[in-house]
């Protein structure tokens, strides 16, 4: 979106291809999936206008070093198109899922007003590449797409393509690999979502002032005895756990909060980093296959519902039978299952050790009725699409960009990478 906005402002009339639907229609598909389990593989929590970020807490903090002021530009742009003004001065800015959808829509309307074109339901299938005659150098010539709304395949002439596909476009990763686009396997993290009472988190962080202060969050890390790092990720105060699946027969979860963060539970991913040493193979798509393997186990464990287990039973390696004081707050149905078995053994052991250690920082964190829901497997892209100093891949004219290409880790950093890529194309600063 930000790449297209910058190009449109430069008068270049970009064409933005979105495999999913406009955010208004996409929201209906997602809510229908959460209600009845009928997954639309092209319109879900991962695919559609705004990508995976549209259904999240809308966190905007980033650790990216920013000497060009792009972070500030991103925040100001969000405010311009409907985000709350407080994100300009809040130390931990967030928009919330409910507000972010309108911001995304307004940005699209501005791109169109400036002469850009946004086409929905158009999926990139493959690249048409030609040899330049200069050694092994290759260049993008056109792309093959499928327009589901028109019901036909189409070839679009194109010598410059910004490839901002998100971290879940597995069919696109396969196609790029077959086309000879240089890619590498990338480390990422997997684990579970944990749910606690938000009141418990608030009292621990603020004491009796918790009701008068913003909804409490936390950030936790632990080094296990085996040397693995366990950490909280994408913590959602007052939020819910969502079924974030995008492929039939596989299941992944994520966390989400609305702007007010006023739900009764806090949830966070508790994850462990995995890399090539954990994958079956060292090729570019080994991490993607690893994700699919464990997501299938998660789907099978509870018949497509979100598997849930109490931490006390996770430690005992038995299926839970009843909830304690914490009840799941989810989008999508849950069912008791052995969450420990939908994780690699070393990851499960690390999570148990980590949650136990976190008790020293937050009283009650390792209570037996703490809920574990799985599997959190989409923390970042499992591949990195190699690019050079001009932001192009080994195929000239192809610009890998954002989280899916392995160069960002959240809404703000992805937006900044989109800006950076568009500036390279326009020759600006």
GROMACS .gro file of C-alpha atoms in nm:
model
  429
    1UNK     CA    1   0.000   0.000   0.000
    2UNK     CA    2   0.274   0.246   0.091
    3UNK     CA    3   0.478   0.161  -0.217
    4UNK     CA    4   0.171   0.220  -0.435
    5UNK     CA    5   0.092   0.545  -0.253
    6UNK     CA    6   0.443   0.683  -0.307
    7UNK     CA    7   0.438   0.585  -0.675
    8UNK     CA    8   0.093   0.740  -0.720
    9UNK     CA    9   0.208   1.063  -0.557
   10UNK     CA   10   0.498   1.066  -0.803
   11UNK     CA   11   0.248   1.052  -1.090
   12UNK     CA   12   0.347   0.702  -1.205
   13UNK     CA   13  -0.005   0.552  -1.199
   14UNK     CA   14   0.079   0.217  -1.035
   15UNK     CA   15  -0.135  -0.093  -1.077
   16UNK     CA   16  -0.183  -0.272  -0.745
   17UNK     CA   17  -0.280  -0.639  -0.776
   18UNK     CA   18  -0.450  -0.786  -0.467
   19UNK     CA   19  -0.530  -1.157  -0.473
   20UNK     CA   20  -0.799  -1.112  -0.210
   21UNK     CA   21  -1.103  -0.891  -0.176
   22UNK     CA   22  -1.161  -0.529  -0.069
   23UNK     CA   23  -1.150  -0.497   0.308
   24UNK     CA   24  -1.529  -0.462   0.341
   25UNK     CA   25  -1.596  -0.792   0.161
   26UNK     CA   26  -1.294  -0.958   0.313
   27UNK     CA   27  -1.423  -0.888   0.663
   28UNK     CA   28  -1.746  -1.073   0.581
   29UNK     CA   29  -1.553  -1.378   0.457
   30UNK     CA   30  -1.333  -1.382   0.767
   31UNK     CA   31  -1.627  -1.354   1.005
   32UNK     CA   32  -1.811  -1.630   0.818
   33UNK     CA   33  -1.504  -1.854   0.854
   34UNK     CA   34  -1.486  -1.787   1.227
   35UNK     CA   35  -1.857  -1.864   1.254
   36UNK     CA   36  -1.885  -2.182   1.045
   37UNK     CA   37  -1.530  -2.293   0.963
   38UNK     CA   38  -1.574  -2.257   0.585
   39UNK     CA   39  -1.235  -2.125   0.472
   40UNK     CA   40  -1.198  -1.918   0.155
   41UNK     CA   41  -0.832  -1.975   0.053
   42UNK     CA   42  -0.823  -1.639  -0.130
   43UNK     CA   43  -1.003  -1.425   0.130
   44UNK     CA   44  -0.907  -1.482   0.492
   45UNK     CA   45  -0.698  -1.346   0.779
   46UNK     CA   46  -0.383  -1.363   0.561
   47UNK     CA   47  -0.513  -1.267   0.214
   48UNK     CA   48  -0.706  -0.958   0.115
   49UNK     CA   49  -0.673  -0.581   0.128
   50UNK     CA   50  -0.414  -0.475   0.386
   51UNK     CA   51  -0.273  -0.826   0.427
   52UNK     CA   52  -0.228  -0.999   0.761
   53UNK     CA   53  -0.185  -0.665   0.937
   54UNK     CA   54  -0.551  -0.573   0.885
   55UNK     CA   55  -0.652  -0.844   1.133
   56UNK     CA   56  -0.409  -0.774   1.415
   57UNK     CA   57  -0.363  -0.536   1.704
   58UNK     CA   58  -0.234  -0.277   1.459
   59UNK     CA   59   0.093  -0.231   1.649
   60UNK     CA   60   0.312   0.042   1.500
   61UNK     CA   61   0.626   0.032   1.711
   62UNK     CA   62   0.945  -0.075   1.534
   63UNK     CA   63   1.314  -0.114   1.611
   64UNK     CA   64   1.420  -0.014   1.259
   65UNK     CA   65   1.681   0.264   1.254
   66UNK     CA   66   1.523   0.554   1.070
   67UNK     CA   67   1.755   0.835   0.963
   68UNK     CA   68   1.520   0.939   0.680
   69UNK     CA   69   1.209   1.002   0.892
   70UNK     CA   70   1.007   0.731   0.721
   71UNK     CA   71   0.866   0.601   1.048
   72UNK     CA   72   0.718   0.943   1.120
   73UNK     CA   73   0.583   0.961   0.765
   74UNK     CA   74   0.409   0.625   0.811
   75UNK     CA   75   0.242   0.742   1.133
   76UNK     CA   76   0.138   1.075   0.983
   77UNK     CA   77  -0.003   0.897   0.679
   78UNK     CA   78  -0.209   0.664   0.897
   79UNK     CA   79  -0.350   0.964   1.087
   80UNK     CA   80  -0.427   1.139   0.758
   81UNK     CA   81  -0.640   0.843   0.653
   82UNK     CA   82  -0.826   0.787   0.979
   83UNK     CA   83  -0.598   0.652   1.255
   84UNK     CA   84  -0.618   0.816   1.601
   85UNK     CA   85  -0.385   1.117   1.634
   86UNK     CA   86  -0.233   0.980   1.953
   87UNK     CA   87  -0.017   0.738   1.752
   88UNK     CA   88   0.203   1.040   1.676
   89UNK     CA   89   0.314   1.068   2.039
   90UNK     CA   90   0.234   0.737   2.207
   91UNK     CA   91   0.546   0.537   2.295
   92UNK     CA   92   0.371   0.213   2.195
   93UNK     CA   93   0.132   0.323   1.921
   94UNK     CA   94  -0.143   0.097   1.795
   95UNK     CA   95  -0.451   0.144   1.579
   96UNK     CA   96  -0.662  -0.162   1.654
   97UNK     CA   97  -0.820  -0.401   1.407
   98UNK     CA   98  -1.151  -0.217   1.404
   99UNK     CA   99  -0.996   0.115   1.297
  100UNK     CA  100  -0.720  -0.021   1.077
  101UNK     CA  101  -0.965  -0.158   0.820
  102UNK     CA  102  -1.101   0.192   0.750
  103UNK     CA  103  -0.748   0.335   0.725
  104UNK     CA  104  -0.655   0.073   0.466
  105UNK     CA  105  -0.968   0.149   0.262
  106UNK     CA  106  -0.902   0.524   0.269
  107UNK     CA  107  -0.543   0.472   0.149
  108UNK     CA  108  -0.672   0.266  -0.143
  109UNK     CA  109  -0.919   0.539  -0.237
  110UNK     CA  110  -0.636   0.795  -0.234
  111UNK     CA  111  -0.420   0.577  -0.460
  112UNK     CA  112  -0.710   0.558  -0.704
  113UNK     CA  113  -0.778   0.933  -0.680
  114UNK     CA  114  -0.415   0.999  -0.776
  115UNK     CA  115  -0.450   0.786  -1.090
  116UNK     CA  116  -0.343   0.447  -0.960
  117UNK     CA  117  -0.544   0.132  -1.026
  118UNK     CA  118  -0.632  -0.130  -0.764
  119UNK     CA  119  -0.749  -0.466  -0.893
  120UNK     CA  120  -0.894  -0.719  -0.649
  121UNK     CA  121  -0.919  -1.094  -0.695
  122UNK     CA  122  -0.609  -1.096  -0.916
  123UNK     CA  123  -0.348  -1.353  -0.816
  124UNK     CA  124   0.008  -1.360  -0.948
  125UNK     CA  125   0.062  -1.706  -1.098
  126UNK     CA  126   0.404  -1.685  -1.263
  127UNK     CA  127   0.668  -1.463  -1.421
  128UNK     CA  128   0.772  -1.439  -1.785
  129UNK     CA  129   1.146  -1.377  -1.796
  130UNK     CA  130   1.379  -1.308  -2.085
  131UNK     CA  131   1.755  -1.324  -2.122
  132UNK     CA  132   1.913  -0.985  -2.174
  133UNK     CA  133   2.199  -1.120  -2.383
  134UNK     CA  134   2.442  -0.998  -2.121
  135UNK     CA  135   2.584  -1.320  -1.976
  136UNK     CA  136   2.340  -1.490  -1.740
  137UNK     CA  137   2.146  -1.171  -1.673
  138UNK     CA  138   1.767  -1.206  -1.688
  139UNK     CA  139   1.492  -0.949  -1.689
  140UNK     CA  140   1.121  -0.947  -1.613
  141UNK     CA  141   0.907  -0.914  -1.926
  142UNK     CA  142   0.550  -0.981  -1.814
  143UNK     CA  143   0.344  -1.163  -1.551
  144UNK     CA  144   0.073  -1.427  -1.569
  145UNK     CA  145  -0.225  -1.366  -1.343
  146UNK     CA  146  -0.568  -1.511  -1.276
  147UNK     CA  147  -0.857  -1.267  -1.241
  148UNK     CA  148  -1.120  -1.457  -1.045
  149UNK     CA  149  -1.384  -1.187  -1.084
  150UNK     CA  150  -1.352  -1.197  -1.464
  151UNK     CA  151  -1.293  -1.572  -1.458
  152UNK     CA  152  -0.992  -1.572  -1.688
  153UNK     CA  153  -0.616  -1.587  -1.709
  154UNK     CA  154  -0.431  -1.278  -1.829
  155UNK     CA  155  -0.081  -1.172  -1.930
  156UNK     CA  156   0.021  -0.825  -1.810
  157UNK     CA  157   0.324  -0.663  -1.967
  158UNK     CA  158   0.544  -0.546  -1.686
  159UNK     CA  159   0.911  -0.458  -1.657
  160UNK     CA  160   0.897  -0.341  -1.295
  161UNK     CA  161   0.715  -0.547  -1.032
  162UNK     CA  162   0.720  -0.475  -0.660
  163UNK     CA  163   0.671  -0.814  -0.498
  164UNK     CA  164   0.500  -0.741  -0.165
  165UNK     CA  165   0.325  -1.075  -0.121
  166UNK     CA  166   0.316  -1.122   0.257
  167UNK     CA  167   0.453  -1.413   0.458
  168UNK     CA  168   0.180  -1.666   0.372
  169UNK     CA  169   0.178  -1.668  -0.011
  170UNK     CA  170   0.312  -2.021  -0.031
  171UNK     CA  171   0.189  -2.088  -0.385
  172UNK     CA  172   0.374  -1.775  -0.497
  173UNK     CA  173   0.692  -1.886  -0.319
  174UNK     CA  174   0.671  -2.215  -0.511
  175UNK     CA  175   0.623  -2.036  -0.843
  176UNK     CA  176   0.910  -1.793  -0.780
  177UNK     CA  177   1.139  -2.080  -0.689
  178UNK     CA  178   1.050  -2.261  -1.012
  179UNK     CA  179   1.123  -1.942  -1.209
  180UNK     CA  180   1.476  -1.925  -1.074
  181UNK     CA  181   1.426  -1.630  -0.842
  182UNK     CA  182   1.708  -1.644  -0.586
  183UNK     CA  183   1.566  -1.737  -0.244
  184UNK     CA  184   1.703  -1.864   0.086
  185UNK     CA  185   1.546  -2.043   0.383
  186UNK     CA  186   1.500  -1.803   0.676
  187UNK     CA  187   1.474  -1.855   1.050
  188UNK     CA  188   1.142  -1.771   1.214
  189UNK     CA  189   0.965  -1.863   1.536
  190UNK     CA  190   0.684  -2.101   1.626
  191UNK     CA  191   0.492  -2.173   1.942
  192UNK     CA  192   0.156  -2.108   2.101
  193UNK     CA  193  -0.079  -1.831   2.206
  194UNK     CA  194  -0.123  -1.803   2.582
  195UNK     CA  195  -0.429  -1.648   2.747
  196UNK     CA  196  -0.447  -1.498   3.095
  197UNK     CA  197  -0.697  -1.276   3.270
  198UNK     CA  198  -0.627  -0.916   3.166
  199UNK     CA  199  -0.706  -0.813   3.524
  200UNK     CA  200  -0.424  -1.038   3.650
  201UNK     CA  201  -0.179  -0.884   3.404
  202UNK     CA  202  -0.295  -0.534   3.495
  203UNK     CA  203  -0.259  -0.585   3.869
  204UNK     CA  204   0.090  -0.727   3.822
  205UNK     CA  205   0.206  -0.440   3.604
  206UNK     CA  206   0.033  -0.145   3.774
  207UNK     CA  207  -0.101  -0.260   4.111
  208UNK     CA  208  -0.437  -0.117   4.214
  209UNK     CA  209  -0.396   0.168   3.963
  210UNK     CA  210  -0.451  -0.073   3.675
  211UNK     CA  211  -0.811   0.042   3.616
  212UNK     CA  212  -0.704   0.403   3.569
  213UNK     CA  213  -0.413   0.333   3.336
  214UNK     CA  214  -0.394   0.206   2.976
  215UNK     CA  215  -0.451  -0.166   2.932
  216UNK     CA  216  -0.134  -0.337   3.054
  217UNK     CA  217   0.097  -0.526   2.821
  218UNK     CA  218   0.424  -0.714   2.873
  219UNK     CA  219   0.738  -0.833   2.700
  220UNK     CA  220   0.916  -1.146   2.824
  221UNK     CA  221   1.229  -1.336   2.725
  222UNK     CA  222   1.406  -1.645   2.861
  223UNK     CA  223   1.715  -1.844   2.765
  224UNK     CA  224   1.659  -2.217   2.819
  225UNK     CA  225   1.912  -2.457   2.966
  226UNK     CA  226   1.960  -2.593   2.613
  227UNK     CA  227   2.040  -2.248   2.478
  228UNK     CA  228   1.715  -2.178   2.295
  229UNK     CA  229   1.547  -1.840   2.328
  230UNK     CA  230   1.181  -1.826   2.435
  231UNK     CA  231   1.002  -1.494   2.408
  232UNK     CA  232   0.663  -1.324   2.394
  233UNK     CA  233   0.562  -1.193   2.054
  234UNK     CA  234   0.279  -0.971   1.933
  235UNK     CA  235   0.123  -0.939   2.277
  236UNK     CA  236  -0.245  -0.835   2.250
  237UNK     CA  237  -0.384  -0.664   2.563
  238UNK     CA  238  -0.757  -0.712   2.606
  239UNK     CA  239  -0.770  -0.906   2.282
  240UNK     CA  240  -0.860  -1.247   2.148
  241UNK     CA  241  -0.694  -1.539   1.973
  242UNK     CA  242  -0.802  -1.586   1.612
  243UNK     CA  243  -0.803  -1.875   1.369
  244UNK     CA  244  -0.565  -1.731   1.106
  245UNK     CA  245  -0.557  -2.026   0.866
  246UNK     CA  246  -0.513  -1.973   0.492
  247UNK     CA  247  -0.485  -2.327   0.356
  248UNK     CA  248  -0.746  -2.601   0.380
  249UNK     CA  249  -0.648  -2.886   0.612
  250UNK     CA  250  -0.403  -2.668   0.806
  251UNK     CA  251  -0.446  -2.443   1.106
  252UNK     CA  252  -0.257  -2.142   1.243
  253UNK     CA  253  -0.349  -1.890   1.510
  254UNK     CA  254  -0.272  -1.524   1.572
  255UNK     CA  255  -0.372  -1.253   1.820
  256UNK     CA  256  -0.595  -0.952   1.761
  257UNK     CA  257  -0.715  -0.649   1.958
  258UNK     CA  258  -0.957  -0.369   1.886
  259UNK     CA  259  -0.859  -0.009   1.950
  260UNK     CA  260  -1.005   0.000   2.304
  261UNK     CA  261  -0.834  -0.326   2.409
  262UNK     CA  262  -1.124  -0.385   2.643
  263UNK     CA  263  -1.155  -0.766   2.632
  264UNK     CA  264  -1.135  -0.973   2.952
  265UNK     CA  265  -0.825  -1.170   2.847
  266UNK     CA  266  -0.469  -1.084   2.754
  267UNK     CA  267  -0.301  -1.302   2.496
  268UNK     CA  268   0.047  -1.329   2.352
  269UNK     CA  269   0.245  -1.563   2.137
  270UNK     CA  270   0.511  -1.752   2.330
  271UNK     CA  271   0.752  -1.869   2.065
  272UNK     CA  272   1.088  -2.033   2.002
  273UNK     CA  273   1.317  -1.958   1.708
  274UNK     CA  274   1.365  -2.238   1.455
  275UNK     CA  275   1.609  -2.251   1.163
  276UNK     CA  276   1.761  -2.473   0.897
  277UNK     CA  277   1.892  -2.712   1.162
  278UNK     CA  278   1.528  -2.785   1.255
  279UNK     CA  279   1.394  -2.817   0.899
  280UNK     CA  280   1.385  -3.126   0.682
  281UNK     CA  281   1.626  -3.002   0.417
  282UNK     CA  282   1.827  -2.689   0.343
  283UNK     CA  283   1.660  -2.568   0.023
  284UNK     CA  284   1.478  -2.234   0.001
  285UNK     CA  285   1.135  -2.382   0.082
  286UNK     CA  286   1.239  -2.605   0.373
  287UNK     CA  287   1.095  -2.364   0.631
  288UNK     CA  288   0.766  -2.343   0.444
  289UNK     CA  289   0.733  -2.723   0.446
  290UNK     CA  290   0.813  -2.720   0.818
  291UNK     CA  291   0.526  -2.476   0.879
  292UNK     CA  292   0.285  -2.686   0.678
  293UNK     CA  293   0.381  -3.005   0.861
  294UNK     CA  294   0.296  -2.865   1.204
  295UNK     CA  295  -0.008  -2.670   1.086
  296UNK     CA  296  -0.154  -2.996   0.954
  297UNK     CA  297  -0.097  -3.157   1.293
  298UNK     CA  298  -0.276  -2.860   1.455
  299UNK     CA  299  -0.572  -2.898   1.219
  300UNK     CA  300  -0.598  -3.273   1.273
  301UNK     CA  301  -0.566  -3.244   1.653
  302UNK     CA  302  -0.904  -3.073   1.694
  303UNK     CA  303  -1.083  -3.138   1.366
  304UNK     CA  304  -1.012  -2.790   1.230
  305UNK     CA  305  -1.102  -2.608   1.550
  306UNK     CA  306  -0.839  -2.420   1.751
  307UNK     CA  307  -0.663  -2.672   1.982
  308UNK     CA  308  -0.657  -2.556   2.345
  309UNK     CA  309  -0.492  -2.703   2.655
  310UNK     CA  310  -0.440  -2.586   3.012
  311UNK     CA  311  -0.077  -2.532   3.105
  312UNK     CA  312  -0.103  -2.783   3.390
  313UNK     CA  313  -0.209  -3.050   3.141
  314UNK     CA  314   0.052  -2.934   2.888
  315UNK     CA  315   0.316  -3.017   3.149
  316UNK     CA  316   0.156  -3.359   3.208
  317UNK     CA  317   0.117  -3.422   2.834
  318UNK     CA  318  -0.257  -3.500   2.866
  319UNK     CA  319  -0.567  -3.355   2.702
  320UNK     CA  320  -0.756  -3.111   2.926
  321UNK     CA  321  -1.110  -3.189   3.033
  322UNK     CA  322  -1.237  -2.861   3.176
  323UNK     CA  323  -1.139  -2.496   3.205
  324UNK     CA  324  -1.028  -2.324   3.524
  325UNK     CA  325  -1.079  -1.954   3.588
  326UNK     CA  326  -0.962  -1.852   3.240
  327UNK     CA  327  -1.196  -1.914   2.949
  328UNK     CA  328  -1.080  -1.878   2.588
  329UNK     CA  329  -1.163  -1.556   2.407
  330UNK     CA  330  -1.133  -1.650   2.042
  331UNK     CA  331  -1.252  -1.584   1.689
  332UNK     CA  332  -1.319  -1.936   1.569
  333UNK     CA  333  -1.426  -2.243   1.764
  334UNK     CA  334  -1.194  -2.421   2.007
  335UNK     CA  335  -1.166  -2.781   2.121
  336UNK     CA  336  -0.955  -2.954   2.384
  337UNK     CA  337  -0.651  -3.126   2.235
  338UNK     CA  338  -0.294  -3.208   2.328
  339UNK     CA  339  -0.122  -2.888   2.217
  340UNK     CA  340   0.213  -3.033   2.318
  341UNK     CA  341   0.186  -3.286   2.035
  342UNK     CA  342   0.138  -3.022   1.764
  343UNK     CA  343   0.483  -2.879   1.840
  344UNK     CA  344   0.833  -3.017   1.785
  345UNK     CA  345   0.948  -3.177   2.111
  346UNK     CA  346   1.231  -2.932   2.174
  347UNK     CA  347   0.999  -2.636   2.111
  348UNK     CA  348   0.737  -2.772   2.352
  349UNK     CA  349   1.001  -2.831   2.621
  350UNK     CA  350   1.136  -2.479   2.572
  351UNK     CA  351   0.788  -2.327   2.602
  352UNK     CA  352   0.723  -2.518   2.925
  353UNK     CA  353   1.054  -2.397   3.069
  354UNK     CA  354   0.992  -2.041   2.950
  355UNK     CA  355   0.640  -2.008   3.090
  356UNK     CA  356   0.760  -2.150   3.421
  357UNK     CA  357   1.043  -1.894   3.429
  358UNK     CA  358   0.809  -1.606   3.343
  359UNK     CA  359   0.636  -1.665   3.678
  360UNK     CA  360   0.928  -1.478   3.836
  361UNK     CA  361   0.833  -1.167   3.638
  362UNK     CA  362   0.453  -1.188   3.640
  363UNK     CA  363   0.288  -1.353   3.938
  364UNK     CA  364   0.038  -1.615   3.817
  365UNK     CA  365   0.180  -1.644   3.466
  366UNK     CA  366   0.243  -2.017   3.500
  367UNK     CA  367  -0.086  -2.101   3.672
  368UNK     CA  368  -0.220  -2.443   3.580
  369UNK     CA  369  -0.531  -2.287   3.422
  370UNK     CA  370  -0.330  -2.066   3.186
  371UNK     CA  371  -0.453  -2.147   2.835
  372UNK     CA  372  -0.228  -2.257   2.550
  373UNK     CA  373  -0.370  -2.245   2.196
  374UNK     CA  374  -0.184  -2.349   1.884
  375UNK     CA  375  -0.016  -2.331   1.658
  376UNK     CA  376   0.148  -1.988   1.619
  377UNK     CA  377   0.354  -2.049   1.305
  378UNK     CA  378   0.331  -1.730   1.099
  379UNK     CA  379   0.554  -1.501   1.304
  380UNK     CA  380   0.753  -1.405   0.994
  381UNK     CA  381   0.833  -1.527   0.645
  382UNK     CA  382   1.004  -1.868   0.614
  383UNK     CA  383   1.199  -1.745   0.311
  384UNK     CA  384   1.418  -1.454   0.210
  385UNK     CA  385   1.405  -1.336  -0.151
  386UNK     CA  386   1.755  -1.208  -0.218
  387UNK     CA  387   1.787  -0.850  -0.345
  388UNK     CA  388   2.080  -0.620  -0.422
  389UNK     CA  389   2.153  -0.255  -0.341
  390UNK     CA  390   1.908  -0.144  -0.609
  391UNK     CA  391   1.634  -0.345  -0.429
  392UNK     CA  392   1.612  -0.587  -0.724
  393UNK     CA  393   1.638  -0.965  -0.721
  394UNK     CA  394   1.858  -1.164  -0.959
  395UNK     CA  395   1.573  -1.108  -1.207
  396UNK     CA  396   1.605  -0.743  -1.308
  397UNK     CA  397   1.284  -0.549  -1.269
  398UNK     CA  398   1.168  -0.767  -0.979
  399UNK     CA  399   1.169  -0.582  -0.644
  400UNK     CA  400   1.115  -0.814  -0.341
  401UNK     CA  401   0.961  -0.605  -0.065
  402UNK     CA  402   0.824  -0.622   0.287
  403UNK     CA  403   0.764  -0.903   0.530
  404UNK     CA  404   0.699  -1.178   0.277
  405UNK     CA  405   1.032  -1.112   0.108
  406UNK     CA  406   1.209  -1.128   0.444
  407UNK     CA  407   1.287  -0.756   0.488
  408UNK     CA  408   1.033  -0.647   0.749
  409UNK     CA  409   0.871  -0.768   1.067
  410UNK     CA  410   0.545  -0.585   1.121
  411UNK     CA  411   0.317  -0.313   0.988
  412UNK     CA  412   0.554  -0.018   1.027
  413UNK     CA  413   0.872  -0.185   0.903
  414UNK     CA  414   0.682  -0.328   0.605
  415UNK     CA  415   0.543   0.017   0.524
  416UNK     CA  416   0.893   0.169   0.550
  417UNK     CA  417   1.032  -0.098   0.319
  418UNK     CA  418   0.757  -0.024   0.068
  419UNK     CA  419   0.849   0.344   0.078
  420UNK     CA  420   1.218   0.261   0.036
  421UNK     CA  421   1.145   0.039  -0.264
  422UNK     CA  422   0.922   0.296  -0.435
  423UNK     CA  423   1.186   0.566  -0.385
  424UNK     CA  424   1.445   0.345  -0.555
  425UNK     CA  425   1.216   0.321  -0.857
  426UNK     CA  426   1.138   0.694  -0.871
  427UNK     CA  427   1.498   0.795  -0.805
  428UNK     CA  428   1.388   1.013  -0.513
  429UNK     CA  429   1.508   1.024  -0.151
   0.00000   0.00000   0.00000
